[in-house]
Amino acid sequence: MPIMPAATESFYETDKAISEYLFFHYGRAEDFLFEGLGPAEALDFAKRCAELALRHPLEKGRALDLGCAVGRSACELSALFEQTIGIDYSHGLIDAANRLLESKRVEISIADEGELTKAIEIEIPPNARPERVSFRQGDAMDLPGEIGVFDFVLMANLIDRLPDPRRCLSRIGSFLSAGGILAITSPYTWLEEYTPKKNWLGGYAVNDVPVRSFQTLQQILKAQFDLIETANLPFLIREHARKNQYSIAHASLWRKR
């Protein structure tokens, strides 16, 4: 689930990006909210994404966290499923996910004020089952068939960071078992540095008629999936001690026919 500031592909391999992702996924409330002030409903976004798997009946065999970044959702899913795989395009983020999975806790540095930083410790969730989860580098638009099929696939804040989201979405059904659930979240923040405008799913007009991302999602997925629920999931991205970005991801859950 990519963090929102504009960046080039290499950004996701930097120490700064990796620390920001680790905090976004695993940061504690007291480090997000200054003296307890702020929207608590937007905390633990990665955990709430994993909990989408609990909203409707499904088999609890295998789960895929596609665009897993540093892996909090995958760790949460490992408590629910017999096997969970996390895949991300960034080698740096996958390396960080594996290091944390092995060590259970790490120390990171986060921005405090201006050039000042502070060190905090993060840890994997206590309910995580490390023996049930693995992480690997891979391309969401070109998944290898050998990974098999899954009962639950999570794509959290991924589609608006892909060069060709249609390509990913048109293929994802082949990785879901019949009756399995696909969960997609996105704030639909389309930016040309990630996705060429010709590949945006929405956020533009044709003959003065607005094209919305969710409408396009429905068109792409309707051949293989039934829409079963939509929801709004707020999340915070910390900039420094007194400033957070507040965003609202749109979540949609789809059952494979």
mmCIF file of C-alpha atoms in Angstrom:
data_model
loop_
_atom_site.group_PDB
_atom_site.id
_atom_site.type_symbol
_atom_site.label_atom_id
_atom_site.label_comp_id
_atom_site.label_asym_id
_atom_site.label_seq_id
_atom_site.Cartn_x
_atom_site.Cartn_y
_atom_site.Cartn_z
ATOM 1 C CA MET A 1 0.000 0.000 0.000
ATOM 2 C CA PRO A 2 2.030 2.938 -1.240
ATOM 3 C CA ILE A 3 2.437 6.120 0.768
ATOM 4 C CA MET A 4 1.009 9.161 -0.944
ATOM 5 C CA PRO A 5 3.799 11.762 -1.467
ATOM 6 C CA ALA A 6 4.821 12.005 -5.125
ATOM 7 C CA ALA A 7 7.973 10.063 -5.851
ATOM 8 C CA THR A 8 9.911 8.254 -8.486
ATOM 9 C CA GLU A 9 10.250 4.482 -8.499
ATOM 10 C CA SER A 10 13.641 4.717 -6.750
ATOM 11 C CA PHE A 11 12.025 6.492 -3.789
ATOM 12 C CA TYR A 12 10.658 3.171 -2.579
ATOM 13 C CA GLU A 13 14.193 1.806 -2.190
ATOM 14 C CA THR A 14 15.459 4.639 0.048
ATOM 15 C CA ASP A 15 15.983 4.448 3.808
ATOM 16 C CA LYS A 16 13.597 7.392 4.201
ATOM 17 C CA ALA A 17 10.781 5.644 2.353
ATOM 18 C CA ILE A 18 11.326 2.380 4.207
ATOM 19 C CA SER A 19 11.182 4.123 7.600
ATOM 20 C CA GLU A 20 8.031 5.998 6.568
ATOM 21 C CA TYR A 21 6.359 2.790 5.462
ATOM 22 C CA LEU A 22 7.348 0.967 8.638
ATOM 23 C CA PHE A 23 5.830 3.765 10.695
ATOM 24 C CA PHE A 24 2.690 3.981 8.536
ATOM 25 C CA HIS A 25 2.108 0.258 9.035
ATOM 26 C CA TYR A 26 3.266 -0.298 12.599
ATOM 27 C CA GLY A 27 3.329 3.122 14.302
ATOM 28 C CA ARG A 28 1.614 3.462 17.668
ATOM 29 C CA ALA A 29 -1.239 5.864 18.380
ATOM 30 C CA GLU A 30 0.873 7.952 20.755
ATOM 31 C CA ASP A 31 3.368 8.641 17.972
ATOM 32 C CA PHE A 32 0.692 9.531 15.410
ATOM 33 C CA LEU A 33 -1.500 11.728 17.624
ATOM 34 C CA PHE A 34 0.119 14.754 19.229
ATOM 35 C CA GLU A 35 -0.751 14.629 22.948
ATOM 36 C CA GLY A 36 -3.657 12.372 22.049
ATOM 37 C CA LEU A 37 -5.210 14.889 19.647
ATOM 38 C CA GLY A 38 -6.400 13.798 16.224
ATOM 39 C CA PRO A 39 -8.676 11.392 14.365
ATOM 40 C CA ALA A 40 -8.232 8.050 16.109
ATOM 41 C CA GLU A 41 -10.536 6.378 13.570
ATOM 42 C CA ALA A 42 -7.767 6.734 10.974
ATOM 43 C CA LEU A 43 -5.171 4.728 12.915
ATOM 44 C CA ASP A 44 -4.069 1.153 12.126
ATOM 45 C CA PHE A 45 -5.066 1.346 8.474
ATOM 46 C CA ALA A 46 -3.120 -1.774 7.483
ATOM 47 C CA LYS A 47 -4.777 -3.773 10.259
ATOM 48 C CA ARG A 48 -8.238 -2.571 9.223
ATOM 49 C CA CYS A 49 -7.493 -3.582 5.636
ATOM 50 C CA ALA A 50 -6.676 -7.125 6.777
ATOM 51 C CA GLU A 51 -9.886 -7.215 8.800
ATOM 52 C CA LEU A 52 -11.857 -6.856 5.572
ATOM 53 C CA ALA A 53 -11.328 -10.613 5.332
ATOM 54 C CA LEU A 54 -13.640 -11.027 8.340
ATOM 55 C CA ARG A 55 -16.629 -9.191 6.911
ATOM 56 C CA HIS A 56 -18.037 -11.993 4.758
ATOM 57 C CA PRO A 57 -17.870 -15.809 4.857
ATOM 58 C CA LEU A 58 -14.937 -17.371 3.000
ATOM 59 C CA GLU A 59 -12.453 -20.202 3.264
ATOM 60 C CA LYS A 60 -9.409 -19.396 5.387
ATOM 61 C CA GLY A 61 -6.822 -21.330 3.410
ATOM 62 C CA ARG A 62 -4.579 -18.890 1.524
ATOM 63 C CA ALA A 63 -4.347 -15.075 1.408
ATOM 64 C CA LEU A 64 -2.397 -12.752 -0.872
ATOM 65 C CA ASP A 65 -1.405 -9.212 0.137
ATOM 66 C CA LEU A 66 -0.569 -7.658 -3.234
ATOM 67 C CA GLY A 67 1.391 -4.421 -2.878
ATOM 68 C CA CYS A 68 2.187 -5.420 0.700
ATOM 69 C CA ALA A 69 4.942 -2.802 1.281
ATOM 70 C CA VAL A 70 6.458 -3.668 4.698
ATOM 71 C CA GLY A 71 3.840 -6.248 5.511
ATOM 72 C CA ARG A 72 1.544 -5.266 8.389
ATOM 73 C CA SER A 73 -1.607 -6.452 6.618
ATOM 74 C CA ALA A 74 0.072 -9.735 5.685
ATOM 75 C CA CYS A 75 1.115 -10.264 9.308
ATOM 76 C CA GLU A 76 -2.460 -9.640 10.439
ATOM 77 C CA LEU A 77 -3.764 -12.032 7.783
ATOM 78 C CA SER A 78 -1.385 -14.734 9.019
ATOM 79 C CA ALA A 79 -3.525 -14.984 12.158
ATOM 80 C CA LEU A 80 -6.579 -15.752 10.015
ATOM 81 C CA PHE A 81 -5.255 -17.879 7.138
ATOM 82 C CA GLU A 82 -3.171 -21.027 6.958
ATOM 83 C CA GLN A 83 -0.793 -19.365 4.482
ATOM 84 C CA THR A 84 -0.270 -15.725 3.549
ATOM 85 C CA ILE A 85 2.014 -14.361 0.836
ATOM 86 C CA GLY A 86 2.975 -10.690 0.602
ATOM 87 C CA ILE A 87 4.241 -9.373 -2.739
ATOM 88 C CA ASP A 88 5.635 -5.924 -3.512
ATOM 89 C CA TYR A 89 7.614 -4.474 -6.407
ATOM 90 C CA SER A 90 10.137 -2.761 -4.107
ATOM 91 C CA HIS A 91 13.125 -4.855 -3.067
ATOM 92 C CA GLY A 92 13.789 -2.465 -0.182
ATOM 93 C CA LEU A 93 10.283 -2.774 1.270
ATOM 94 C CA ILE A 94 10.311 -6.562 0.965
ATOM 95 C CA ASP A 95 13.731 -6.733 2.641
ATOM 96 C CA ALA A 96 12.370 -4.590 5.498
ATOM 97 C CA ALA A 97 9.295 -6.826 5.830
ATOM 98 C CA ASN A 98 11.487 -9.914 6.058
ATOM 99 C CA ARG A 99 13.866 -8.316 8.569
ATOM 100 C CA LEU A 100 10.999 -7.315 10.839
ATOM 101 C CA LEU A 101 9.374 -10.728 10.509
ATOM 102 C CA GLU A 102 12.641 -12.354 11.599
ATOM 103 C CA SER A 103 13.621 -9.944 14.390
ATOM 104 C CA LYS A 104 10.055 -9.185 15.578
ATOM 105 C CA ARG A 105 10.972 -5.561 16.394
ATOM 106 C CA VAL A 106 13.211 -2.825 14.974
ATOM 107 C CA GLU A 107 14.133 0.756 15.801
ATOM 108 C CA ILE A 108 13.372 3.471 13.242
ATOM 109 C CA SER A 109 13.763 7.245 13.070
ATOM 110 C CA ILE A 110 10.781 9.515 12.430
ATOM 111 C CA ALA A 111 10.533 13.264 11.805
ATOM 112 C CA ASP A 112 9.827 15.360 14.890
ATOM 113 C CA GLU A 113 10.264 19.055 14.015
ATOM 114 C CA GLY A 114 12.323 20.570 11.212
ATOM 115 C CA GLU A 115 15.564 18.613 11.088
ATOM 116 C CA LEU A 116 14.915 17.005 14.466
ATOM 117 C CA THR A 117 14.051 13.320 14.577
ATOM 118 C CA LYS A 118 13.305 10.794 17.260
ATOM 119 C CA ALA A 119 13.915 7.085 17.508
ATOM 120 C CA ILE A 120 11.008 4.733 18.155
ATOM 121 C CA GLU A 121 10.617 0.991 18.283
ATOM 122 C CA ILE A 122 8.066 -0.887 16.210
ATOM 123 C CA GLU A 123 7.110 -4.546 16.364
ATOM 124 C CA ILE A 124 5.013 -7.077 14.525
ATOM 125 C CA PRO A 125 1.479 -7.542 15.884
ATOM 126 C CA PRO A 126 1.255 -10.023 18.762
ATOM 127 C CA ASN A 127 -1.250 -12.211 16.904
ATOM 128 C CA ALA A 128 1.009 -12.630 13.850
ATOM 129 C CA ARG A 129 2.034 -16.163 12.900
ATOM 130 C CA PRO A 130 5.454 -15.768 11.231
ATOM 131 C CA GLU A 131 5.531 -19.414 10.188
ATOM 132 C CA ARG A 132 2.422 -18.802 8.075
ATOM 133 C CA VAL A 133 3.595 -15.718 6.166
ATOM 134 C CA SER A 134 6.259 -15.105 3.522
ATOM 135 C CA PHE A 135 7.299 -12.079 1.504
ATOM 136 C CA ARG A 136 8.666 -11.874 -2.009
ATOM 137 C CA GLN A 137 9.441 -9.253 -4.614
ATOM 138 C CA GLY A 138 7.186 -9.278 -7.660
ATOM 139 C CA ASP A 139 5.221 -7.284 -10.202
ATOM 140 C CA ALA A 140 1.475 -6.918 -9.533
ATOM 141 C CA MET A 141 0.897 -6.570 -13.269
ATOM 142 C CA ASP A 142 2.763 -9.785 -14.114
ATOM 143 C CA LEU A 143 2.214 -12.301 -11.330
ATOM 144 C CA PRO A 144 3.700 -15.756 -11.884
ATOM 145 C CA GLY A 145 1.187 -18.569 -12.130
ATOM 146 C CA GLU A 146 3.222 -20.703 -9.741
ATOM 147 C CA ILE A 147 1.982 -18.731 -6.733
ATOM 148 C CA GLY A 148 -1.334 -20.564 -7.120
ATOM 149 C CA VAL A 149 -4.823 -19.460 -6.137
ATOM 150 C CA PHE A 150 -6.065 -17.738 -3.000
ATOM 151 C CA ASP A 151 -9.239 -17.436 -0.960
ATOM 152 C CA PHE A 152 -8.615 -13.753 -0.210
ATOM 153 C CA VAL A 153 -6.646 -11.140 -2.134
ATOM 154 C CA LEU A 154 -5.986 -7.686 -0.695
ATOM 155 C CA MET A 155 -4.929 -4.799 -2.938
ATOM 156 C CA ALA A 156 -4.587 -1.913 -0.488
ATOM 157 C CA ASN A 157 -3.903 1.532 -1.992
ATOM 158 C CA LEU A 158 -2.224 -0.124 -4.953
ATOM 159 C CA ILE A 159 -4.172 0.522 -8.145
ATOM 160 C CA ASP A 160 -3.388 4.254 -8.336
ATOM 161 C CA ARG A 161 0.331 3.498 -8.066
ATOM 162 C CA LEU A 162 0.490 1.041 -10.973
ATOM 163 C CA PRO A 163 1.549 2.006 -14.504
ATOM 164 C CA ASP A 164 -1.303 -0.105 -15.905
ATOM 165 C CA PRO A 165 -3.973 -0.930 -13.291
ATOM 166 C CA ARG A 166 -6.301 -2.463 -15.893
ATOM 167 C CA ARG A 167 -3.698 -5.096 -16.699
ATOM 168 C CA CYS A 168 -3.462 -6.077 -13.040
ATOM 169 C CA LEU A 169 -7.219 -6.092 -12.486
ATOM 170 C CA SER A 170 -7.978 -8.073 -15.643
ATOM 171 C CA ARG A 171 -5.656 -10.867 -14.495
ATOM 172 C CA ILE A 172 -6.332 -10.991 -10.760
ATOM 173 C CA GLY A 173 -9.354 -13.272 -11.112
ATOM 174 C CA SER A 174 -7.131 -16.160 -12.189
ATOM 175 C CA PHE A 175 -5.481 -16.049 -8.746
ATOM 176 C CA LEU A 176 -8.734 -16.318 -6.785
ATOM 177 C CA SER A 177 -10.645 -19.492 -6.038
ATOM 178 C CA ALA A 178 -14.371 -19.638 -6.774
ATOM 179 C CA GLY A 179 -16.140 -17.921 -3.903
ATOM 180 C CA GLY A 180 -12.966 -16.095 -2.895
ATOM 181 C CA ILE A 181 -12.947 -12.396 -2.077
ATOM 182 C CA LEU A 182 -10.962 -9.568 -3.649
ATOM 183 C CA ALA A 183 -10.614 -6.484 -1.445
ATOM 184 C CA ILE A 184 -9.489 -3.234 -3.091
ATOM 185 C CA THR A 185 -8.843 0.033 -1.289
ATOM 186 C CA SER A 186 -7.771 3.288 -2.930
ATOM 187 C CA PRO A 187 -8.082 7.043 -2.409
ATOM 188 C CA TYR A 188 -8.012 7.279 -6.229
ATOM 189 C CA THR A 189 -5.089 9.709 -6.181
ATOM 190 C CA TRP A 190 -4.089 9.509 -9.827
ATOM 191 C CA LEU A 191 -0.691 11.051 -10.612
ATOM 192 C CA GLU A 192 1.164 10.890 -13.915
ATOM 193 C CA GLU A 193 4.491 10.089 -12.234
ATOM 194 C CA TYR A 194 2.988 6.712 -11.329
ATOM 195 C CA THR A 195 0.293 6.071 -13.934
ATOM 196 C CA PRO A 196 0.229 7.549 -17.448
ATOM 197 C CA LYS A 197 -2.966 9.554 -17.771
ATOM 198 C CA LYS A 198 -4.214 7.286 -20.559
ATOM 199 C CA ASN A 199 -4.271 4.455 -17.979
ATOM 200 C CA TRP A 200 -6.133 6.274 -15.189
ATOM 201 C CA LEU A 201 -9.320 4.502 -14.189
ATOM 202 C CA GLY A 202 -11.055 7.789 -13.390
ATOM 203 C CA GLY A 203 -10.587 11.377 -12.357
ATOM 204 C CA TYR A 204 -11.155 12.908 -15.801
ATOM 205 C CA ALA A 205 -14.050 13.816 -18.089
ATOM 206 C CA VAL A 206 -15.084 12.557 -21.534
ATOM 207 C CA ASN A 207 -17.281 15.003 -23.439
ATOM 208 C CA ASP A 208 -17.812 16.861 -20.156
ATOM 209 C CA VAL A 209 -19.044 13.660 -18.443
ATOM 210 C CA PRO A 210 -17.001 12.736 -15.338
ATOM 211 C CA VAL A 211 -15.373 9.313 -15.323
ATOM 212 C CA ARG A 212 -15.104 7.910 -11.801
ATOM 213 C CA SER A 213 -12.621 5.245 -10.751
ATOM 214 C CA PHE A 214 -15.205 3.055 -9.042
ATOM 215 C CA GLN A 215 -17.355 3.007 -12.178
ATOM 216 C CA THR A 216 -14.391 1.721 -14.157
ATOM 217 C CA LEU A 217 -13.594 -0.872 -11.491
ATOM 218 C CA GLN A 218 -17.126 -2.193 -11.839
ATOM 219 C CA GLN A 219 -16.783 -2.419 -15.605
ATOM 220 C CA ILE A 220 -13.486 -4.302 -15.401
ATOM 221 C CA LEU A 221 -14.496 -6.754 -12.674
ATOM 222 C CA LYS A 222 -18.135 -7.488 -13.492
ATOM 223 C CA ALA A 223 -17.288 -10.358 -15.833
ATOM 224 C CA GLN A 224 -15.816 -12.454 -13.008
ATOM 225 C CA PHE A 225 -16.927 -10.855 -9.750
ATOM 226 C CA ASP A 226 -20.006 -9.778 -7.828
ATOM 227 C CA LEU A 227 -19.734 -6.610 -5.762
ATOM 228 C CA ILE A 228 -20.664 -7.429 -2.171
ATOM 229 C CA GLU A 229 -19.782 -4.296 -0.181
ATOM 230 C CA THR A 230 -18.247 -0.830 -0.248
ATOM 231 C CA ALA A 231 -16.892 1.171 2.681
ATOM 232 C CA ASN A 232 -14.760 4.216 3.503
ATOM 233 C CA LEU A 233 -11.460 3.680 5.321
ATOM 234 C CA PRO A 234 -9.688 6.802 6.615
ATOM 235 C CA PHE A 235 -5.934 6.752 7.138
ATOM 236 C CA LEU A 236 -3.162 9.024 8.397
ATOM 237 C CA ILE A 237 0.288 9.688 6.992
ATOM 238 C CA ARG A 238 2.560 11.381 9.497
ATOM 239 C CA GLU A 239 4.716 14.303 8.334
ATOM 240 C CA HIS A 240 6.015 15.418 11.725
ATOM 241 C CA ALA A 241 4.905 15.568 15.363
ATOM 242 C CA ARG A 242 2.206 18.180 14.750
ATOM 243 C CA LYS A 243 1.140 17.336 11.203
ATOM 244 C CA ASN A 244 -0.562 14.356 9.611
ATOM 245 C CA GLN A 245 -2.178 13.934 6.196
ATOM 246 C CA TYR A 246 -5.755 12.684 6.526
ATOM 247 C CA SER A 247 -7.092 10.668 3.584
ATOM 248 C CA ILE A 248 -10.087 8.443 2.952
ATOM 249 C CA ALA A 249 -9.647 5.273 0.929
ATOM 250 C CA HIS A 250 -12.640 3.760 -0.833
ATOM 251 C CA ALA A 251 -12.890 0.041 -0.135
ATOM 252 C CA SER A 252 -14.758 -2.386 -2.360
ATOM 253 C CA LEU A 253 -15.161 -6.133 -1.801
ATOM 254 C CA TRP A 254 -15.801 -8.509 -4.685
ATOM 255 C CA ARG A 255 -16.667 -12.199 -4.662
ATOM 256 C CA LYS A 256 -15.297 -14.398 -7.455
ATOM 257 C CA ARG A 257 -17.981 -16.362 -9.259
#
